[in-house]
CSV table of C-alpha atoms in Angstrom, one decimal:
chain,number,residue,atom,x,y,z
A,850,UNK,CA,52.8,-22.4,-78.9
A,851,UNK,CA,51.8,-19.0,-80.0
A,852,UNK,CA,49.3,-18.5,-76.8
A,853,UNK,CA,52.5,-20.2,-74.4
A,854,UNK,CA,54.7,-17.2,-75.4
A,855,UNK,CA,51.6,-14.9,-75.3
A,856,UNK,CA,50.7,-15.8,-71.5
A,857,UNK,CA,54.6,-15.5,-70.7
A,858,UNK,CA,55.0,-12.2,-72.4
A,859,UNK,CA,51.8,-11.0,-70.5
A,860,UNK,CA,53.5,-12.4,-67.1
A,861,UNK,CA,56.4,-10.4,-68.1
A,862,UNK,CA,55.1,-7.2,-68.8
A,863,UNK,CA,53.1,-7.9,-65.7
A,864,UNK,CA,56.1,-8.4,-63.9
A,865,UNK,CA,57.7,-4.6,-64.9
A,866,UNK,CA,54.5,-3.0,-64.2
A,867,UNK,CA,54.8,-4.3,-60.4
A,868,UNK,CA,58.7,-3.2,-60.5
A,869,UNK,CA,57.6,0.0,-62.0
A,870,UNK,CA,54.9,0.9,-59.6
A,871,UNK,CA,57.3,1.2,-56.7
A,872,UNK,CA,57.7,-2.3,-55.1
A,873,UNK,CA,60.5,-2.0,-52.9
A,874,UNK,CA,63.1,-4.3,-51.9
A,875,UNK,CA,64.5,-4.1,-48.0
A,876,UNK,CA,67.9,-2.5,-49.5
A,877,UNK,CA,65.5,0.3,-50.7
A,878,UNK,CA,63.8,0.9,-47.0
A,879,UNK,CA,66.3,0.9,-45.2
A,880,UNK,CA,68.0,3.3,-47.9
A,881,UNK,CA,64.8,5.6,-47.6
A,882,UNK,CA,64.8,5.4,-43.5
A,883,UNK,CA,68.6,6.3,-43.1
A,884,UNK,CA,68.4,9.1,-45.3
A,885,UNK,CA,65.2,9.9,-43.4
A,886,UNK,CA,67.1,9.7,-40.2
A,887,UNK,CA,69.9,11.9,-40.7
A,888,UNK,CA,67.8,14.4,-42.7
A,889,UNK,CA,64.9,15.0,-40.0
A,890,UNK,CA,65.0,18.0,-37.8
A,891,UNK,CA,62.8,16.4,-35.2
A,892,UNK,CA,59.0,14.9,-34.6
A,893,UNK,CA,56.0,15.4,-32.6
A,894,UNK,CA,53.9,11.7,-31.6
A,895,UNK,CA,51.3,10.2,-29.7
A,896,UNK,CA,50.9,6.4,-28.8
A,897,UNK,CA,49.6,3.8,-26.3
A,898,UNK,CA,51.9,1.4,-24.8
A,899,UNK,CA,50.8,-1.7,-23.1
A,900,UNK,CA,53.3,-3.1,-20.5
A,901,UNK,CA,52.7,-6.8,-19.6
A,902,UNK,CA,56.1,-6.9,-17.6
A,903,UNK,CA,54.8,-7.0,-13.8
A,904,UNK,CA,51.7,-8.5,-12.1
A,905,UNK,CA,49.3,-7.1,-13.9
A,906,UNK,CA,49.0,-5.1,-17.5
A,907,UNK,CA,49.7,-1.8,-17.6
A,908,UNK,CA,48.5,1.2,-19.7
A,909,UNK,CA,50.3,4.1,-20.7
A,910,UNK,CA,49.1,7.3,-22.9
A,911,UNK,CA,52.6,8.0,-24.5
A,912,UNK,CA,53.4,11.9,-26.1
A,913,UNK,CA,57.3,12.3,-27.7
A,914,UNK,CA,58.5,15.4,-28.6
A,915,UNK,CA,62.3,15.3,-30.4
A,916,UNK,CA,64.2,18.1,-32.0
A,917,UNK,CA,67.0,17.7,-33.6
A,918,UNK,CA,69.9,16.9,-32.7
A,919,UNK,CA,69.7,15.6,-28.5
A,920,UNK,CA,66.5,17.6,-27.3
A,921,UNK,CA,63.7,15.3,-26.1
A,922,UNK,CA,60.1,15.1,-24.1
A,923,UNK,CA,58.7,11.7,-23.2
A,924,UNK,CA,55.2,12.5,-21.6
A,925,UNK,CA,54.0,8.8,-20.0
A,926,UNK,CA,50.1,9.2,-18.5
A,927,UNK,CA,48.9,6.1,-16.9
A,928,UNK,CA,45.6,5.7,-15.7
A,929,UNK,CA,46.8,6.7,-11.9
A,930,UNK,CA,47.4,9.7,-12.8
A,931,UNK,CA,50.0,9.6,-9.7
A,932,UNK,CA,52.0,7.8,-11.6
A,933,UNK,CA,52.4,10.0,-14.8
A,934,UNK,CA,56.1,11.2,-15.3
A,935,UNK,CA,58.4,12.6,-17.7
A,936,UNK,CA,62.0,12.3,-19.5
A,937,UNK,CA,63.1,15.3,-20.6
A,938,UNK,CA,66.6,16.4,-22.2
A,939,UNK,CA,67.8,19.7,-23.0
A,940,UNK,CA,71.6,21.2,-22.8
A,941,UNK,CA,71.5,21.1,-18.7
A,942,UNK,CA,71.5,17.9,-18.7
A,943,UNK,CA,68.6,14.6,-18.6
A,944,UNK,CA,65.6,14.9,-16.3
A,945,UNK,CA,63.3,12.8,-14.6
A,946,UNK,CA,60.2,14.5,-13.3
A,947,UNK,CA,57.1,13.2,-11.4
A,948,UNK,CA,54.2,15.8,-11.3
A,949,UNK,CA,52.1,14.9,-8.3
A,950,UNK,CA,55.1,14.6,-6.1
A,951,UNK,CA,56.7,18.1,-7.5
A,952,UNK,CA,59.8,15.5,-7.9
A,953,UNK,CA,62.7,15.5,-10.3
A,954,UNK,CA,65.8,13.9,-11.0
A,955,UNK,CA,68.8,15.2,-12.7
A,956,UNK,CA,71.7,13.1,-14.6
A,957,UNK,CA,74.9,14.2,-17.0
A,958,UNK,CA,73.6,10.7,-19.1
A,959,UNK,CA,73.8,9.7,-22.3
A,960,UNK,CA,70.1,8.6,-22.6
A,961,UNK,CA,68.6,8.1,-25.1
A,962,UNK,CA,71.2,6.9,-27.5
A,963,UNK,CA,72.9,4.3,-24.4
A,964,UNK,CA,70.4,1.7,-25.3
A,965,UNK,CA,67.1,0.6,-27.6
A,966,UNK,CA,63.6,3.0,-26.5
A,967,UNK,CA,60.2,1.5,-28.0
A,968,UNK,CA,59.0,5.2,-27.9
A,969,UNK,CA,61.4,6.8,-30.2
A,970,UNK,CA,61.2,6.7,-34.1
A,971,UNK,CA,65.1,7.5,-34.1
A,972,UNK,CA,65.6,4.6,-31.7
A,973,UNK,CA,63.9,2.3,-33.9
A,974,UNK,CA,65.1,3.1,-37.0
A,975,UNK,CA,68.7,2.7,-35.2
A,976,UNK,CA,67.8,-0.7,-33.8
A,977,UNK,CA,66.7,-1.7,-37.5
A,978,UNK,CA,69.6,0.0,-39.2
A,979,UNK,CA,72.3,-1.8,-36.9
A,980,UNK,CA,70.8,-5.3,-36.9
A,981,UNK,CA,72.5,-7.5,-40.0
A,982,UNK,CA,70.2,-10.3,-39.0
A,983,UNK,CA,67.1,-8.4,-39.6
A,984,UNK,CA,64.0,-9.7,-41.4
A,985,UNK,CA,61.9,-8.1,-43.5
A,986,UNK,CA,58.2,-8.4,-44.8
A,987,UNK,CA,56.1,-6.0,-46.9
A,988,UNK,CA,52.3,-6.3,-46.6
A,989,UNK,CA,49.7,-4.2,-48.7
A,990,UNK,CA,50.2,-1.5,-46.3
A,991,UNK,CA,53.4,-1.9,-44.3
A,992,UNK,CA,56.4,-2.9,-43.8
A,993,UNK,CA,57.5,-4.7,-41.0
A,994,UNK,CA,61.0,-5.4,-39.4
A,995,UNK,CA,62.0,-7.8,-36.5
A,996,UNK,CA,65.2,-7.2,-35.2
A,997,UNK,CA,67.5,-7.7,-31.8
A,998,UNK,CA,67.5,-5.2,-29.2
A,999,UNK,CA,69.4,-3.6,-26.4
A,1000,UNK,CA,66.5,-2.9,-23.7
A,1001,UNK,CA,67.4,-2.3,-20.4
A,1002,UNK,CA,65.5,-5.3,-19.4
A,1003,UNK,CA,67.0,-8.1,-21.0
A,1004,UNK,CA,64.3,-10.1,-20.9
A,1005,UNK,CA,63.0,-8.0,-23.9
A,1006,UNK,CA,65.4,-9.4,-26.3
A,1007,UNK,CA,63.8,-9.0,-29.8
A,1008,UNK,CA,61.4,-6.6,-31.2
A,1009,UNK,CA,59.0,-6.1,-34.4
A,1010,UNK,CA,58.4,-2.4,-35.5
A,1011,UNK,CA,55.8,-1.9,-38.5
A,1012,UNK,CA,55.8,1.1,-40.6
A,1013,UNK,CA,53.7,2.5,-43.1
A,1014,UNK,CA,54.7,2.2,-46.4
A,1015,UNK,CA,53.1,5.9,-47.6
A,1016,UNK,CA,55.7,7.5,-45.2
A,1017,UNK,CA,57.5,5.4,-43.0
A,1018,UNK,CA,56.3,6.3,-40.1
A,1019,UNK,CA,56.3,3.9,-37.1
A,1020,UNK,CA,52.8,2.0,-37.0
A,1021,UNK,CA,53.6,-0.6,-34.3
A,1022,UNK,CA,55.8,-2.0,-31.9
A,1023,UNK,CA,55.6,-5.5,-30.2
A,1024,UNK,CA,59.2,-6.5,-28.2
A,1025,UNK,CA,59.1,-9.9,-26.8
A,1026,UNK,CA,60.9,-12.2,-24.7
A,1027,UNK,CA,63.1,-15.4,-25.5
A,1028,UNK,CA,60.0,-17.2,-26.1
A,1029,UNK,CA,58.3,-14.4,-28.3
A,1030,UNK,CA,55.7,-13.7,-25.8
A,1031,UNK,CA,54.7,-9.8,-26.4
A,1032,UNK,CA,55.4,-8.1,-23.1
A,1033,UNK,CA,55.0,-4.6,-24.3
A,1034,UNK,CA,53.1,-3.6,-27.3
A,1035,UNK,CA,53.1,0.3,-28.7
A,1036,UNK,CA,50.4,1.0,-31.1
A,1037,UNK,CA,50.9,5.1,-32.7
A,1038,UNK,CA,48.3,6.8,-33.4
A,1039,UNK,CA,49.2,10.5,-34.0
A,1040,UNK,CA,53.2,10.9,-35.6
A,1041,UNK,CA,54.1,14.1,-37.4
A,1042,UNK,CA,57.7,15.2,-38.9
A,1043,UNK,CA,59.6,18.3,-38.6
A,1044,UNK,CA,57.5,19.9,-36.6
A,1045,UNK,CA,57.8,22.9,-34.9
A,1046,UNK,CA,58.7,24.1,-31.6
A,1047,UNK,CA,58.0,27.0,-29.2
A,1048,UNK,CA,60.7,28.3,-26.9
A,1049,UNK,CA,60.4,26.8,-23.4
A,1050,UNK,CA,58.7,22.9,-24.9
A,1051,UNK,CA,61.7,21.1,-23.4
A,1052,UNK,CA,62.6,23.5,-20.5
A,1053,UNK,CA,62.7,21.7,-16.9
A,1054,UNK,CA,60.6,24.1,-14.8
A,1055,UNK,CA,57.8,24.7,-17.7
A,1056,UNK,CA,57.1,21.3,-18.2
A,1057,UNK,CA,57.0,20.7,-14.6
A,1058,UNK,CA,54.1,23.7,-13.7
A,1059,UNK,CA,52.4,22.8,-16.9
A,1060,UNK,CA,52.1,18.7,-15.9
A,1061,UNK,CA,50.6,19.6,-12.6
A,1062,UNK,CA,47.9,21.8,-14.1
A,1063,UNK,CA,46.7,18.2,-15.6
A,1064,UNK,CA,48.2,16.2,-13.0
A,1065,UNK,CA,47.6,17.9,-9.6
A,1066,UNK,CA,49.9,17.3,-6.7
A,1067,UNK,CA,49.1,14.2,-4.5
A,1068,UNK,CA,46.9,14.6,-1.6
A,1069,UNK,CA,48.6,13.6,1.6
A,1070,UNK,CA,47.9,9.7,2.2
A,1071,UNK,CA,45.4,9.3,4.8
A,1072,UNK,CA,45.8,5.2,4.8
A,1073,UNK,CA,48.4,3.1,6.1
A,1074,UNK,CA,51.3,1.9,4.0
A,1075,UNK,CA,51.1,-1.5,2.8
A,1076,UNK,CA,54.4,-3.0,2.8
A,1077,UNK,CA,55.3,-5.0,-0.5
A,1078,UNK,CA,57.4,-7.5,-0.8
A,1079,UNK,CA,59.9,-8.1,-4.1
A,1080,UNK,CA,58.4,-11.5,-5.7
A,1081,UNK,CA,61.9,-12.6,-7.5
A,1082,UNK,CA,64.9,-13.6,-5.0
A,1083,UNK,CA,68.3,-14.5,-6.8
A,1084,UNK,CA,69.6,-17.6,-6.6
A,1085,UNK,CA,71.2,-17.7,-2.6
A,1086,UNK,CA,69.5,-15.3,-1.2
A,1087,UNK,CA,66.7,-15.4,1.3
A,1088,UNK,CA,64.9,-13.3,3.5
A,1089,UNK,CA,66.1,-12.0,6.8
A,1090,UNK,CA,63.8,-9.8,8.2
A,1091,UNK,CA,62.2,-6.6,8.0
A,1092,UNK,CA,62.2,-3.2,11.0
A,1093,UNK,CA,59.6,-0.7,11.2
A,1094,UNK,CA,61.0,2.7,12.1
A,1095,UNK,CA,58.5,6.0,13.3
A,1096,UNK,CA,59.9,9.1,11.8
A,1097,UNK,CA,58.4,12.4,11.5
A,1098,UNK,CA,56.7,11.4,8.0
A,1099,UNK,CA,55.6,8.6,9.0
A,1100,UNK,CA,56.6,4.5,8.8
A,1101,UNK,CA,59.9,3.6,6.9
A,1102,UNK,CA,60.0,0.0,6.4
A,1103,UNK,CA,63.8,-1.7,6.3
A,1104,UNK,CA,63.8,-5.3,4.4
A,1105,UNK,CA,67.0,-7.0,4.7
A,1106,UNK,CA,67.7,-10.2,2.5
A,1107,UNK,CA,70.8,-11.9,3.2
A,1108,UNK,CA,73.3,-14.6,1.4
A,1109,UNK,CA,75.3,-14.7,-1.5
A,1110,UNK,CA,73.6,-11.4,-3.4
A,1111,UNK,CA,72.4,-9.6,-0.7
A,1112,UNK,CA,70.6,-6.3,-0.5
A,1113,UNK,CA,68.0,-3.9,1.8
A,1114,UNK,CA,64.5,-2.5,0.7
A,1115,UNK,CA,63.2,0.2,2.0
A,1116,UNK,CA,60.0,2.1,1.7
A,1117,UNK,CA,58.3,4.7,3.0
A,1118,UNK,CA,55.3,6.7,2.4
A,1119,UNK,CA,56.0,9.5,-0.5
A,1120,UNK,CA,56.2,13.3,0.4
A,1121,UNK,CA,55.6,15.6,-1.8
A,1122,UNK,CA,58.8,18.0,-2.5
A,1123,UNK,CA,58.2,21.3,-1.4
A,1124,UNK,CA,60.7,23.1,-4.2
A,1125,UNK,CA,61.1,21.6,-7.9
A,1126,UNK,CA,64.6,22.2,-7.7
A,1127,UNK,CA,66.4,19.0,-9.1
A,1128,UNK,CA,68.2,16.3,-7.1
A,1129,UNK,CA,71.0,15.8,-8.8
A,1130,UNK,CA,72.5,12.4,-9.4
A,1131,UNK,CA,76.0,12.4,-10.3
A,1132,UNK,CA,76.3,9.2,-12.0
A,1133,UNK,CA,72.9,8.0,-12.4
A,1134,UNK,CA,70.7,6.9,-14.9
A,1135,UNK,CA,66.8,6.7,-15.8
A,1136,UNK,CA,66.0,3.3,-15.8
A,1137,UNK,CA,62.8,1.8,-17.1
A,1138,UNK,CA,60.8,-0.5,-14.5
A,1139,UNK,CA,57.7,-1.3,-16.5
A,1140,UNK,CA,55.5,0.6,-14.5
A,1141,UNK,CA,57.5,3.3,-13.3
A,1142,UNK,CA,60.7,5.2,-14.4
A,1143,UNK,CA,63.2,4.7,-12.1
A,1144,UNK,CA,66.7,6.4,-10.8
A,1145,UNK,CA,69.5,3.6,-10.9
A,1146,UNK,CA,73.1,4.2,-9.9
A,1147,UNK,CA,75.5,1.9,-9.8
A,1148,UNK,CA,74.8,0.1,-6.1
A,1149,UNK,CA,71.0,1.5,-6.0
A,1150,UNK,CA,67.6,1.6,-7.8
A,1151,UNK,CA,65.4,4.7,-6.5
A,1152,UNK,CA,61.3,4.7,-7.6
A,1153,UNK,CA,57.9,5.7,-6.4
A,1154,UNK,CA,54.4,3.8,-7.1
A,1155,UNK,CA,51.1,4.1,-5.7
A,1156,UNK,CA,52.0,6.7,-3.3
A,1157,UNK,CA,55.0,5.0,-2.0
A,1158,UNK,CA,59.0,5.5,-2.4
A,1159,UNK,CA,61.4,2.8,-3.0
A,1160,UNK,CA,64.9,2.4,-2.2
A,1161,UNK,CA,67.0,-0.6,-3.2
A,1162,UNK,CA,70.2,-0.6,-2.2
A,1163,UNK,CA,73.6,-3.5,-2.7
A,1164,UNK,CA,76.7,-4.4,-3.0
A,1165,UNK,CA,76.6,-7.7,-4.5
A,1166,UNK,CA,74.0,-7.5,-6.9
A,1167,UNK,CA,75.2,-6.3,-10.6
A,1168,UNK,CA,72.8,-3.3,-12.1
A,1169,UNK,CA,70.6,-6.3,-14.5
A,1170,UNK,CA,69.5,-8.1,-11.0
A,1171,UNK,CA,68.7,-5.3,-9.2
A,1172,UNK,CA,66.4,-3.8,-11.7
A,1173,UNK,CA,64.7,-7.4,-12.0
A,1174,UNK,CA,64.3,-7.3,-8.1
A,1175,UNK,CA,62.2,-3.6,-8.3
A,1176,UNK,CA,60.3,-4.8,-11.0
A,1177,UNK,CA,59.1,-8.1,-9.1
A,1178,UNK,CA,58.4,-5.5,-5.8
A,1179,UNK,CA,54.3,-6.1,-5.7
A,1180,UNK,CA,53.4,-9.2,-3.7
A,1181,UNK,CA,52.1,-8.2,-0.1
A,1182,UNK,CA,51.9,-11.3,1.3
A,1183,UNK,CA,53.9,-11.5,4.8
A,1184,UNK,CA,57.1,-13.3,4.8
């Protein structure tokens, strides 16, 4: 009897010592990452994003820059370096700027905070602050969250973000689809709070001359365009017909689908802009394609790729369907 309440005591004391060492519960995280949150005056990190969202995986060098309260820099390098871009907001407004092209894209938008961005500690920490339903395991060395999002794509409709326990920084993201299938995994490997900033980091024209000092402008194209053709159709809506029209940069290619949610894709070769002075989008917003940032208003989606400019354009089709039509815009096979 003596050894029972021995072993029991032990188990007890045991017990404390585990309590005492700093176990936390979940109430105690997400205690430690609000005050984290509204206490931060910014952070510098670096990451690799996988996108498995389109035809074939896509890989993505990933560099944030925030300071507090609503500047930001999101630096995305893919392996075309063509396609490398960046968000950027300051007080004149939110920027979208492609290097090789000397392009960019102004909005009055309230991105970042109008929906759920893998790339952003803040946006995280948001996403697991908000969620209720949230769940909540502790490993030896993290802690990991899955909660519900609000993506742009709505196929990406749950998420699970893993942090490290020393310092709660952001580890890992996977968000998946209705089936849990991963579709985009980030994986951090460089994150560094408060730190500091030099005059000019989130200015429009700096970031733009230094990007094209790593990311030169794109050479003129010296092979034909090959039309592409958008692999997803809503429901009612077929093909009609396409026109090829000469202009004085070269063949613009008109794709008209007709029926219930109709819409016309065009696409021409890209030309690079001769001044960086923003085109300015009234009511606009960046939108994320996968493998491209995008320009969406509310009857159009606007993007370049491989050398080639986009333009999606309809009346019928709500914001959601049209952004699932431009990311399905890769087959080549003739109609």
């Amino acid at each position: 009897m003596k050894r029972a309440r021995w072993f029991v005591a032990l188990g007890l004391i045991f017990t404390l010592m585990l309590v005492g060492c700093g176990e936390k519960t979940q109430e105690d995280v997400i205690g430690d990452l609000d005050k984290k949150l509204t206490e931060m005056n910014g952070y510098k990190a670096k990451a690799t994003m996988t996108l498995q969202t389109g035809k074939d995986p896509q890989m993505y060098e990933v560099e944030v820059w925030h300071q507090r309260k609503s500047f930001y820099r999101v630096a995305l390098k893919n392996q075309n370096k063509d396609q490398s871009q960046i968000i950027l907001r300051n007080d004149d407004g939110v920027f979208v700027l492609t290097p090789a092209l000397n392009k960019s894209f102004r909005f009055q938008s309230d991105w970042p905070t109008n929906s759920s961005q893998v790339y952003l500690f803040d946006s995280l920490v948001q996403d697991i602050l908000m969620d209720p339903e949230r769940k909540f395991t502790a490993t030896d060395e993290h802690y990991v969250f899955q909660t519900s999002t609000n993506y742009q794509n709505k196929n990406l409709n749950s998420q699970e973000v893993t942090l490290n326990k020393k310092d709660l920084s952001p580890r890992q993201v996977k968000i998946m689809n209705a089936d849990l299938e991963v579709l985009v995994q980030l994986d951090f490997t460089e994150f560094a709070l408060d730190p500091s900033f030099n005059d000019g980091d989130f200015d429009m024209e700096r970031n733009m001359t230094g990007a094209q000092m790593d990311v030169p402008t794109m050479a003129e194209p010296s092979e034909p365009m090959t039309v592409h053709y958008p692999m997803y159709e809503p429901q009612g809506t077929e093909f009609a017909g396409s026109q090829e029209i000469e202009t004085e940069n070269g063949k613009r290619v008109v794709l008209q689908y007709e029926g219930e949610r109709s819409y016309t894709l065009i696409q021409e070769q890209s030309q690079i802009v001769p001044a960086s002075i923003p085109m300015h989008v009234s009511e606009g917003e960046p939108v994320d394609l996968g493998f491209t940032i995008g320009v969406m208003t509310e009857e159009s989606i606007m993007w370049s790729y491989n050398g080639v400019d986009f333009f999606l354009a309809s009346q019928d089709l709500d914001q959601e369907e049209m952004m699932a039509i431009a990311r399905s815009v890769y087959g080549t096979l003739e109609k």
